[in-house]
Every structure is written in structure tokens, then in C-alpha cells.
Amino acid sequence: MKTIASHRTITASADGTGLLSHAGSLLLLKTLHVTGLDRALSAQLERWRPARAVHESLTKTVRHASVGELTLDCDILAALGTDLRIMTFTVAEGSETAERLRLLEVVGAQV
């Protein structure tokens, strides 16, 4: 810190010797988070940020020989610029498909 008359000023530098050390950097980041400035800045910059992934939601129906028709919620996440695709299949708890999947656990164990 430099003393100017009776007022002190804070000087931040990136050379590792100033007030903005690693601990100071962390404090600055925490302050941005607590005040919401990080989210506000991110929201404002969103329009210039290129998309990195796309998400698609579908419903898939399959027919199983032992338990019949299964209706599954399918979510596909694709990483743009790659061949990477992640697919998840879920069912609503308590649905007819959920009951059939529980039955399939028993039927599959007997085979």
C-alpha cells in the first residue's frame, strides 16, 4: 500500500508481489459471487458465447417379449464438433413402464 497524506490506496498488480496474491484473487472471486456480479456478467456475455452442446428430449417406445411395451423418456446430449453423444433413458416413478421394468428385473433373474 502507498500512503498518500492520511488516505491509503490499494494497488493491485499481477506480478505476484502486490496486494492481489492468490488469497486476494480468491477473495475477489468470492466477492463477485456473493454480490451476483459473476452471474450478471455471464448473462450479458451469453449472446457472444458459442454453443458447445445441444440437448434433445424424445419419447421412445420399445416392445419387450416378456413384459410388453415400455415407454421411455430419452435425453440426448451431443457435444458439438465431436461424435460424442450421451443418451439417458428414464421413466416416471409409479408409471406402468416403471412397474414393467420392476417385473423385468424378476423375469430376467429367472432366465
GROMACS .gro file of C-alpha atoms in nm:
model
  111
    1MET     CA    1   0.000   0.000   0.000
    2LYS     CA    2   0.109   0.351  -0.068
    3THR     CA    3   0.039   0.623   0.184
    4ILE     CA    4  -0.085   0.949   0.038
    5ALA     CA    5  -0.134   1.204   0.313
    6SER     CA    6  -0.377   1.039   0.552
    7HIS     CA    7  -0.551   0.822   0.286
    8ARG     CA    8  -0.433   0.479   0.184
    9THR     CA    9  -0.480   0.344  -0.166
   10ILE     CA   10  -0.487  -0.016  -0.270
   11THR     CA   11  -0.277  -0.118  -0.568
   12ALA     CA   12  -0.342  -0.449  -0.742
   13SER     CA   13  -0.079  -0.599  -0.968
   14ALA     CA   14  -0.038  -0.931  -1.147
   15ASP     CA   15   0.333  -0.974  -1.069
   16GLY     CA   16   0.269  -1.177  -0.754
   17THR     CA   17   0.406  -0.910  -0.522
   18GLY     CA   18   0.111  -0.677  -0.499
   19LEU     CA   19  -0.198  -0.697  -0.287
   20LEU     CA   20  -0.370  -0.931  -0.533
   21SER     CA   21  -0.199  -1.254  -0.430
   22HIS     CA   22  -0.359  -1.596  -0.455
   23ALA     CA   23  -0.560  -1.531  -0.140
   24GLY     CA   24  -0.660  -1.190  -0.274
   25SER     CA   25  -0.769  -1.347  -0.601
   26LEU     CA   26  -0.986  -1.594  -0.415
   27LEU     CA   27  -1.137  -1.316  -0.207
   28LEU     CA   28  -1.211  -1.118  -0.522
   29LEU     CA   29  -1.381  -1.420  -0.684
   30LYS     CA   30  -1.587  -1.483  -0.369
   31THR     CA   31  -1.691  -1.117  -0.364
   32LEU     CA   32  -1.804  -1.138  -0.726
   33HIS     CA   33  -2.006  -1.449  -0.645
   34VAL     CA   34  -2.169  -1.309  -0.329
   35THR     CA   35  -2.268  -0.983  -0.499
   36GLY     CA   36  -2.401  -1.165  -0.807
   37LEU     CA   37  -2.169  -0.982  -1.043
   38ASP     CA   38  -2.035  -1.311  -1.180
   39ARG     CA   39  -2.384  -1.425  -1.287
   40ALA     CA   40  -2.473  -1.084  -1.427
   41LEU     CA   41  -2.155  -1.069  -1.635
   42SER     CA   42  -2.203  -1.425  -1.755
   43ALA     CA   43  -2.562  -1.347  -1.858
   44GLN     CA   44  -2.452  -1.039  -2.052
   45LEU     CA   45  -2.176  -1.231  -2.233
   46GLU     CA   46  -2.402  -1.527  -2.318
   47ARG     CA   47  -2.502  -1.392  -2.660
   48TRP     CA   48  -2.139  -1.396  -2.778
   49ARG     CA   49  -2.060  -1.740  -2.637
   50PRO     CA   50  -2.076  -2.016  -2.899
   51ALA     CA   51  -2.285  -2.323  -2.819
   52ARG     CA   52  -2.081  -2.629  -2.716
   53ALA     CA   53  -2.358  -2.883  -2.684
   54VAL     CA   54  -2.718  -2.945  -2.781
   55HIS     CA   55  -2.986  -3.126  -2.585
   56GLU     CA   56  -3.279  -3.315  -2.732
   57SER     CA   57  -3.566  -3.482  -2.544
   58LEU     CA   58  -3.766  -3.764  -2.700
   59THR     CA   59  -4.001  -4.043  -2.603
   60LYS     CA   60  -3.905  -4.393  -2.717
   61THR     CA   61  -4.133  -4.694  -2.713
   62VAL     CA   62  -3.990  -5.046  -2.726
   63ARG     CA   63  -4.163  -5.384  -2.710
   64HIS     CA   64  -4.010  -5.645  -2.483
   65ALA     CA   65  -4.103  -6.010  -2.535
   66SER     CA   66  -4.163  -6.079  -2.163
   67VAL     CA   67  -4.316  -5.758  -2.026
   68GLY     CA   68  -4.465  -5.588  -2.330
   69GLU     CA   69  -4.449  -5.223  -2.430
   70LEU     CA   70  -4.212  -4.986  -2.248
   71THR     CA   71  -4.238  -4.609  -2.295
   72LEU     CA   72  -3.911  -4.438  -2.204
   73ASP     CA   73  -3.808  -4.075  -2.178
   74CYS     CA   74  -3.488  -4.035  -2.381
   75ASP     CA   75  -3.250  -3.742  -2.339
   76ILE     CA   76  -2.964  -3.698  -2.585
   77LEU     CA   77  -2.674  -3.462  -2.518
   78ALA     CA   78  -2.446  -3.403  -2.817
   79ALA     CA   79  -2.109  -3.227  -2.788
   80LEU     CA   80  -2.079  -3.005  -3.095
   81GLY     CA   81  -1.778  -3.066  -3.319
   82THR     CA   82  -1.739  -3.426  -3.199
   83ASP     CA   83  -1.907  -3.763  -3.246
   84LEU     CA   84  -1.984  -3.780  -2.874
   85ARG     CA   85  -2.346  -3.850  -2.783
   86ILE     CA   86  -2.476  -3.932  -2.437
   87MET     CA   87  -2.819  -4.094  -2.413
   88THR     CA   88  -3.014  -4.148  -2.094
   89PHE     CA   89  -3.339  -4.337  -2.058
   90THR     CA   90  -3.570  -4.272  -1.763
   91VAL     CA   91  -3.927  -4.350  -1.666
   92ALA     CA   92  -4.170  -4.171  -1.438
   93GLU     CA   93  -4.184  -4.324  -1.092
   94GLY     CA   94  -4.508  -4.514  -1.040
   95SER     CA   95  -4.582  -4.533  -1.414
   96GLU     CA   96  -4.690  -4.852  -1.591
   97THR     CA   97  -4.348  -4.871  -1.756
   98ALA     CA   98  -4.176  -4.844  -1.415
   99GLU     CA   99  -4.385  -5.140  -1.292
  100ARG     CA  100  -4.299  -5.340  -1.604
  101LEU     CA  101  -3.929  -5.269  -1.553
  102ARG     CA  102  -3.955  -5.399  -1.195
  103LEU     CA  103  -4.121  -5.712  -1.334
  104LEU     CA  104  -3.840  -5.743  -1.587
  105GLU     CA  105  -3.587  -5.749  -1.300
  106VAL     CA  106  -3.763  -6.060  -1.165
  107VAL     CA  107  -3.817  -6.223  -1.505
  108GLY     CA  108  -3.456  -6.154  -1.610
  109ALA     CA  109  -3.323  -6.312  -1.290
  110GLN     CA  110  -3.514  -6.633  -1.366
  111VAL     CA  111  -3.372  -6.679  -1.715
   0.00000   0.00000   0.00000
